[in-house]
Amino acid sequence: MILKLKEPLNLDFTLNSGQVFNWKKNNDFWEGFVNGKKTKLKKKGANLFFKGASKSEILSFFKLDESLDEIYQSILSKSGDLLLESLFKKYRGLRILRQEPWECLISFIISQNSSIKTIRKRIETLYSLNDGFPSAETLSKLSESDFRKMGFGYRSKYVKETSEIVASGFDLRKIKGRKFDSALEELKSLPGVGDKVGKCVMLFSLDFNEAFPVDVHIENVMKKFYHRERNIQEFAVKRFGAYAGYAQQYLFFSDVF
DNA sequence: CAGGTC
DNA sequence: TCTGG
């Protein structure tokens, strides 16, 4: 199937930017999961060739309903930021994804204090448990030591407990409609979810485009270029506006990759 | 030493 | 503090 792209999309930047850990490039095909469906992608000019997920699922996954250039403009006109202006040019087509919230949550819980390579391996292990990413019900039936055997370390307890809570009715999707602070608070009530993981889940799966997750890389960037060490979320929204999360993604990408 | 949390 | 690379 073919999709005509009206929006800038760079698959290499987007699928390699630390938002998702279950995509692989084989030759010139990207392979991963969209909405639980194994999907192959290849881009040629403005044509996106795809197999697996449906067209509307792909449009949603890459948030192709949002105009990237308008987002750039919105951030630049508000901030006049020269660093971001150059990053938007350099990494044009780097998009923020709209992932499945449950998978996103577990992915970032097991990402803490780990290298990208380790994170990828852990997620691959989860996928190998059954066909596709295991549900909260499935994971809640495993024990903490099962997760330790998978190499999750101290995060095992978080995964076990969070799975139990979600399996017994905690609805991630209902958080979507909440106010920012309330949504973050709700997520942080889950074991293993702090400020950083919570904001990653909000930005990458729940459409909170103003979420500005702060990890060590962003901390360094903010210190170096903006002379900020505290209250970074507030600063980011004031400076970059409602799409601060996009600014975060470009700053992160330029620092790490 | 690695994209934190409690 | 855990633990893989």
mmCIF file of C-alpha atoms (C1' of nucleotides) in Angstrom:
data_model
loop_
_atom_site.group_PDB
_atom_site.id
_atom_site.type_symbol
_atom_site.label_atom_id
_atom_site.label_comp_id
_atom_site.label_asym_id
_atom_site.label_seq_id
_atom_site.Cartn_x
_atom_site.Cartn_y
_atom_site.Cartn_z
ATOM 1 C CA MET A 1 0.000 0.000 0.000
ATOM 2 C CA ILE A 2 1.065 3.560 -0.643
ATOM 3 C CA LEU A 3 0.419 6.711 1.293
ATOM 4 C CA LYS A 4 1.035 10.132 -0.236
ATOM 5 C CA LEU A 5 2.767 12.249 2.371
ATOM 6 C CA LYS A 6 1.715 15.857 2.707
ATOM 7 C CA GLU A 7 3.851 16.276 5.784
ATOM 8 C CA PRO A 8 7.618 16.126 6.300
ATOM 9 C CA LEU A 9 8.598 12.746 7.707
ATOM 10 C CA ASN A 10 12.088 11.406 8.256
ATOM 11 C CA LEU A 11 11.829 7.773 9.311
ATOM 12 C CA ASP A 12 15.492 7.464 10.303
ATOM 13 C CA PHE A 13 15.308 10.438 12.663
ATOM 14 C CA THR A 14 11.880 9.593 14.042
ATOM 15 C CA LEU A 15 12.288 5.875 14.648
ATOM 16 C CA ASN A 16 15.810 6.303 15.995
ATOM 17 C CA SER A 17 15.205 9.187 18.369
ATOM 18 C CA GLY A 18 14.725 7.305 21.606
ATOM 19 C CA GLN A 19 10.939 7.511 21.539
ATOM 20 C CA VAL A 20 10.457 3.876 20.524
ATOM 21 C CA PHE A 21 12.732 0.939 21.011
ATOM 22 C CA ASN A 22 11.076 -1.751 18.910
ATOM 23 C CA TRP A 23 11.848 -0.590 15.379
ATOM 24 C CA LYS A 24 14.628 -2.014 13.262
ATOM 25 C CA LYS A 25 15.975 -1.099 9.882
ATOM 26 C CA ASN A 26 16.655 -3.969 7.500
ATOM 27 C CA ASN A 27 18.168 -2.818 4.243
ATOM 28 C CA ASP A 28 15.947 0.134 3.455
ATOM 29 C CA PHE A 29 12.836 -1.129 5.230
ATOM 30 C CA TRP A 30 11.827 -0.127 8.716
ATOM 31 C CA GLU A 31 10.134 -2.911 10.669
ATOM 32 C CA GLY A 32 8.215 -2.490 13.882
ATOM 33 C CA PHE A 33 4.780 -2.332 15.421
ATOM 34 C CA VAL A 34 1.936 0.102 14.869
ATOM 35 C CA ASN A 35 -1.061 -0.336 17.107
ATOM 36 C CA GLY A 36 0.011 -3.913 17.847
ATOM 37 C CA LYS A 37 0.393 -4.793 14.183
ATOM 38 C CA LYS A 38 3.722 -5.819 12.719
ATOM 39 C CA THR A 39 4.434 -3.180 10.099
ATOM 40 C CA LYS A 40 6.975 -2.573 7.353
ATOM 41 C CA LEU A 41 7.717 0.907 6.067
ATOM 42 C CA LYS A 42 9.736 2.405 3.291
ATOM 43 C CA LYS A 43 9.840 6.002 2.165
ATOM 44 C CA LYS A 44 10.610 7.147 -1.328
ATOM 45 C CA GLY A 45 10.155 10.834 -1.928
ATOM 46 C CA ALA A 46 6.655 11.729 -0.833
ATOM 47 C CA ASN A 47 5.504 8.123 -1.041
ATOM 48 C CA LEU A 48 5.307 6.036 2.087
ATOM 49 C CA PHE A 49 5.050 2.341 1.260
ATOM 50 C CA PHE A 50 3.546 0.342 4.070
ATOM 51 C CA LYS A 51 2.444 -3.152 4.950
ATOM 52 C CA GLY A 52 0.709 -4.358 8.108
ATOM 53 C CA ALA A 53 -1.082 -1.515 9.865
ATOM 54 C CA SER A 54 -3.841 0.406 8.087
ATOM 55 C CA LYS A 55 -3.455 3.836 6.556
ATOM 56 C CA SER A 56 -5.343 5.551 9.346
ATOM 57 C CA GLU A 57 -3.272 3.753 11.968
ATOM 58 C CA ILE A 58 -0.100 4.997 10.325
ATOM 59 C CA LEU A 59 -1.431 8.542 10.031
ATOM 60 C CA SER A 60 -2.204 8.444 13.730
ATOM 61 C CA PHE A 61 1.092 6.809 14.762
ATOM 62 C CA PHE A 62 3.190 9.503 13.098
ATOM 63 C CA LYS A 63 0.745 12.255 14.082
ATOM 64 C CA LEU A 64 0.479 13.213 10.435
ATOM 65 C CA ASP A 65 -2.632 15.171 11.330
ATOM 66 C CA GLU A 66 -0.374 17.787 12.923
ATOM 67 C CA SER A 67 1.456 20.245 10.706
ATOM 68 C CA LEU A 68 5.137 20.077 11.576
ATOM 69 C CA ASP A 69 5.959 23.360 9.863
ATOM 70 C CA GLU A 70 3.229 25.106 11.815
ATOM 71 C CA ILE A 71 4.669 23.634 14.996
ATOM 72 C CA TYR A 72 8.140 24.906 14.079
ATOM 73 C CA GLN A 73 6.661 28.328 13.390
ATOM 74 C CA SER A 74 4.698 28.332 16.602
ATOM 75 C CA ILE A 75 7.823 27.574 18.641
ATOM 76 C CA LEU A 76 10.094 29.965 16.747
ATOM 77 C CA SER A 77 7.720 32.912 16.661
ATOM 78 C CA LYS A 78 7.183 32.604 20.387
ATOM 79 C CA SER A 79 10.813 32.075 21.402
ATOM 80 C CA GLY A 80 12.930 33.462 18.570
ATOM 81 C CA ASP A 81 15.245 30.586 19.433
ATOM 82 C CA LEU A 82 18.226 30.414 17.053
ATOM 83 C CA LEU A 83 19.437 27.019 18.242
ATOM 84 C CA LEU A 84 16.055 25.429 17.567
ATOM 85 C CA GLU A 85 15.793 27.226 14.267
ATOM 86 C CA SER A 86 18.950 25.461 13.106
ATOM 87 C CA LEU A 87 17.875 22.120 14.584
ATOM 88 C CA PHE A 88 14.487 22.292 12.830
ATOM 89 C CA LYS A 89 16.335 22.711 9.542
ATOM 90 C CA LYS A 90 18.926 20.056 10.250
ATOM 91 C CA TYR A 91 16.490 17.439 11.514
ATOM 92 C CA ARG A 92 13.404 18.399 9.532
ATOM 93 C CA GLY A 93 10.962 15.510 9.506
ATOM 94 C CA LEU A 94 11.737 14.306 13.014
ATOM 95 C CA ARG A 95 8.256 13.775 14.406
ATOM 96 C CA ILE A 96 6.789 12.910 17.748
ATOM 97 C CA LEU A 97 4.904 9.636 17.689
ATOM 98 C CA ARG A 98 1.556 8.688 19.120
ATOM 99 C CA GLN A 99 2.281 5.288 20.636
ATOM 100 C CA GLU A 100 0.065 2.799 22.369
ATOM 101 C CA PRO A 101 0.035 4.054 26.005
ATOM 102 C CA TRP A 102 0.490 0.731 27.793
ATOM 103 C CA GLU A 103 3.512 -0.289 25.756
ATOM 104 C CA CYS A 104 4.951 3.204 26.067
ATOM 105 C CA LEU A 105 4.529 3.145 29.843
ATOM 106 C CA ILE A 106 6.302 -0.180 30.328
ATOM 107 C CA SER A 107 9.014 0.759 27.831
ATOM 108 C CA PHE A 108 9.934 3.871 29.772
ATOM 109 C CA ILE A 109 9.686 2.205 33.174
ATOM 110 C CA ILE A 110 12.306 -0.317 32.111
ATOM 111 C CA SER A 111 14.365 2.363 30.367
ATOM 112 C CA GLN A 112 15.536 4.060 33.529
ATOM 113 C CA ASN A 113 19.287 3.938 34.204
ATOM 114 C CA SER A 114 19.820 1.888 31.073
ATOM 115 C CA SER A 115 21.456 2.271 27.700
ATOM 116 C CA ILE A 116 19.373 2.241 24.554
ATOM 117 C CA LYS A 117 20.876 -1.086 23.593
ATOM 118 C CA THR A 118 19.805 -2.658 26.883
ATOM 119 C CA ILE A 119 16.323 -1.162 26.616
ATOM 120 C CA ARG A 120 15.893 -2.603 23.132
ATOM 121 C CA LYS A 121 16.897 -6.031 24.363
ATOM 122 C CA ARG A 122 14.440 -5.949 27.265
ATOM 123 C CA ILE A 123 11.568 -4.931 25.019
ATOM 124 C CA GLU A 124 12.469 -7.648 22.555
ATOM 125 C CA THR A 125 12.243 -10.132 25.424
ATOM 126 C CA LEU A 126 8.750 -8.874 26.253
ATOM 127 C CA TYR A 127 7.676 -9.248 22.624
ATOM 128 C CA SER A 128 8.996 -12.807 22.594
ATOM 129 C CA LEU A 129 6.625 -13.784 25.427
ATOM 130 C CA ASN A 130 3.706 -14.004 23.022
ATOM 131 C CA ASP A 131 2.616 -12.539 19.732
ATOM 132 C CA GLY A 132 3.043 -8.788 20.006
ATOM 133 C CA PHE A 133 3.521 -6.706 23.115
ATOM 134 C CA PRO A 134 2.123 -8.457 26.201
ATOM 135 C CA SER A 135 -0.970 -6.979 27.834
ATOM 136 C CA ALA A 136 -1.151 -5.813 31.436
ATOM 137 C CA GLU A 137 -3.128 -8.960 32.242
ATOM 138 C CA THR A 138 -0.341 -11.137 30.836
ATOM 139 C CA LEU A 139 2.429 -9.305 32.653
ATOM 140 C CA SER A 140 0.521 -9.162 35.937
ATOM 141 C CA LYS A 141 0.544 -12.951 36.050
ATOM 142 C CA LEU A 142 4.344 -13.090 35.937
ATOM 143 C CA SER A 143 6.400 -12.774 39.109
ATOM 144 C CA GLU A 144 9.060 -10.250 40.035
ATOM 145 C CA SER A 145 11.709 -12.948 39.670
ATOM 146 C CA ASP A 146 10.473 -13.708 36.156
ATOM 147 C CA PHE A 147 11.271 -10.118 35.252
ATOM 148 C CA ARG A 148 14.638 -10.331 37.005
ATOM 149 C CA LYS A 149 15.483 -13.301 34.849
ATOM 150 C CA MET A 150 14.713 -11.100 31.849
ATOM 151 C CA GLY A 151 17.372 -8.661 33.054
ATOM 152 C CA PHE A 152 15.059 -5.923 34.357
ATOM 153 C CA GLY A 153 16.927 -5.659 37.663
ATOM 154 C CA TYR A 154 15.310 -3.458 40.315
ATOM 155 C CA ARG A 155 12.767 -2.317 37.723
ATOM 156 C CA SER A 156 11.177 -5.770 37.944
ATOM 157 C CA LYS A 157 9.160 -4.780 40.973
ATOM 158 C CA TYR A 158 7.862 -1.671 39.182
ATOM 159 C CA VAL A 159 6.771 -3.676 36.142
ATOM 160 C CA LYS A 160 5.048 -6.308 38.257
ATOM 161 C CA GLU A 161 3.148 -3.801 40.401
ATOM 162 C CA THR A 162 2.229 -1.409 37.608
ATOM 163 C CA SER A 163 0.943 -4.338 35.543
ATOM 164 C CA GLU A 164 -1.270 -5.425 38.410
ATOM 165 C CA ILE A 165 -2.694 -1.940 38.842
ATOM 166 C CA VAL A 166 -3.397 -1.482 35.117
ATOM 167 C CA ALA A 167 -4.799 -5.004 34.781
ATOM 168 C CA SER A 168 -7.224 -4.324 37.599
ATOM 169 C CA GLY A 169 -8.765 -1.311 35.902
ATOM 170 C CA PHE A 170 -6.408 1.700 35.879
ATOM 171 C CA ASP A 171 -7.356 3.312 32.574
ATOM 172 C CA LEU A 172 -4.431 5.003 30.847
ATOM 173 C CA ARG A 173 -6.553 6.455 28.077
ATOM 174 C CA LYS A 174 -8.814 8.366 30.418
ATOM 175 C CA ILE A 175 -5.780 10.386 31.498
ATOM 176 C CA LYS A 176 -5.694 11.907 28.032
ATOM 177 C CA GLY A 177 -8.483 14.364 28.695
ATOM 178 C CA ARG A 178 -7.096 15.628 31.982
ATOM 179 C CA LYS A 179 -5.214 18.781 32.813
ATOM 180 C CA PHE A 180 -1.444 18.517 32.605
ATOM 181 C CA ASP A 181 -0.672 18.450 36.340
ATOM 182 C CA SER A 182 -3.491 16.086 37.149
ATOM 183 C CA ALA A 183 -2.455 13.705 34.382
ATOM 184 C CA LEU A 184 1.158 13.688 35.554
ATOM 185 C CA GLU A 185 0.112 13.135 39.157
ATOM 186 C CA GLU A 186 -2.096 10.231 38.150
ATOM 187 C CA LEU A 187 0.733 8.592 36.207
ATOM 188 C CA LYS A 188 3.180 9.162 39.044
ATOM 189 C CA SER A 189 0.915 7.181 41.336
ATOM 190 C CA LEU A 190 2.125 4.110 39.451
ATOM 191 C CA PRO A 191 5.214 2.377 40.865
ATOM 192 C CA GLY A 192 8.347 3.208 38.885
ATOM 193 C CA VAL A 193 6.827 6.285 37.294
ATOM 194 C CA GLY A 194 8.438 9.559 38.278
ATOM 195 C CA ASP A 195 8.587 12.937 36.631
ATOM 196 C CA LYS A 196 10.659 11.841 33.654
ATOM 197 C CA VAL A 197 8.883 8.601 32.772
ATOM 198 C CA GLY A 198 5.491 10.204 33.362
ATOM 199 C CA LYS A 199 6.216 13.020 30.936
ATOM 200 C CA CYS A 200 7.584 10.620 28.331
ATOM 201 C CA VAL A 201 4.332 8.684 28.435
ATOM 202 C CA MET A 202 2.341 11.909 28.233
ATOM 203 C CA LEU A 203 4.320 13.252 25.280
ATOM 204 C CA PHE A 204 4.786 10.050 23.303
ATOM 205 C CA SER A 205 1.401 8.425 23.809
ATOM 206 C CA LEU A 206 -1.173 10.752 25.326
ATOM 207 C CA ASP A 207 -0.950 13.882 23.157
ATOM 208 C CA PHE A 208 0.445 16.216 25.814
ATOM 209 C CA ASN A 209 2.608 18.189 23.402
ATOM 210 C CA GLU A 210 3.703 20.590 26.103
ATOM 211 C CA ALA A 211 5.322 17.819 28.187
ATOM 212 C CA PHE A 212 9.063 18.432 28.490
ATOM 213 C CA PRO A 213 10.745 15.314 29.936
ATOM 214 C CA VAL A 214 14.032 16.143 31.640
ATOM 215 C CA ASP A 215 16.759 13.505 31.610
ATOM 216 C CA VAL A 216 20.506 13.945 32.005
ATOM 217 C CA HIS A 217 20.930 14.986 28.378
ATOM 218 C CA ILE A 218 18.236 17.640 28.488
ATOM 219 C CA GLU A 219 19.569 18.745 31.851
ATOM 220 C CA ASN A 220 22.966 19.363 30.236
ATOM 221 C CA VAL A 221 21.480 21.129 27.236
ATOM 222 C CA MET A 222 19.334 23.369 29.396
ATOM 223 C CA LYS A 223 22.304 24.245 31.583
ATOM 224 C CA LYS A 224 24.624 24.899 28.663
ATOM 225 C CA PHE A 225 22.353 26.860 26.331
ATOM 226 C CA TYR A 226 19.652 28.283 28.576
ATOM 227 C CA HIS A 227 21.417 28.511 31.941
ATOM 228 C CA ARG A 228 18.544 26.733 33.620
ATOM 229 C CA GLU A 229 18.783 24.062 36.268
ATOM 230 C CA ARG A 230 15.382 24.116 37.920
ATOM 231 C CA ASN A 231 11.723 24.455 37.001
ATOM 232 C CA ILE A 232 12.563 23.424 33.476
ATOM 233 C CA GLN A 233 9.026 22.347 32.571
ATOM 234 C CA GLU A 234 7.652 25.772 33.470
ATOM 235 C CA PHE A 235 10.487 27.517 31.684
ATOM 236 C CA ALA A 236 9.994 25.379 28.572
ATOM 237 C CA VAL A 237 6.281 26.094 28.283
ATOM 238 C CA LYS A 238 6.853 29.806 28.810
ATOM 239 C CA ARG A 239 9.580 29.935 26.181
ATOM 240 C CA PHE A 240 8.414 27.382 23.605
ATOM 241 C CA GLY A 241 4.672 27.283 24.203
ATOM 242 C CA ALA A 242 2.133 24.494 23.749
ATOM 243 C CA TYR A 243 4.509 22.429 21.617
ATOM 244 C CA ALA A 244 7.417 22.489 24.049
ATOM 245 C CA GLY A 245 7.682 18.697 23.768
ATOM 246 C CA TYR A 246 8.757 19.047 20.143
ATOM 247 C CA ALA A 247 11.503 21.436 21.206
ATOM 248 C CA GLN A 248 12.593 18.867 23.771
ATOM 249 C CA GLN A 249 12.780 16.135 21.156
ATOM 250 C CA TYR A 250 15.011 18.165 18.845
ATOM 251 C CA LEU A 251 17.295 19.286 21.663
ATOM 252 C CA PHE A 252 17.539 15.707 22.900
ATOM 253 C CA PHE A 253 18.213 14.346 19.442
ATOM 254 C CA SER A 254 20.991 16.849 18.745
ATOM 255 C CA ASP A 255 22.660 16.022 22.047
ATOM 256 C CA VAL A 256 22.473 12.231 21.865
ATOM 257 C CA PHE A 257 22.678 11.276 18.216
ATOM 258 C "C1'" DC B 1 28.597 4.353 32.755
ATOM 259 C "C1'" DA B 2 23.707 4.202 31.249
ATOM 260 C "C1'" DG B 3 17.554 8.749 29.001
ATOM 261 C "C1'" DG B 4 15.366 7.798 37.414
ATOM 262 C "C1'" DT B 5 12.607 6.540 41.294
ATOM 263 C "C1'" DC B 6 11.415 6.176 46.080
ATOM 264 C "C1'" DT C 1 20.292 1.189 44.261
ATOM 265 C "C1'" DC C 2 20.258 -3.025 39.843
ATOM 266 C "C1'" DT C 3 23.105 -5.085 36.166
ATOM 267 C "C1'" DG C 4 24.210 -5.564 31.018
ATOM 268 C "C1'" DG C 5 27.526 -4.099 27.580
#
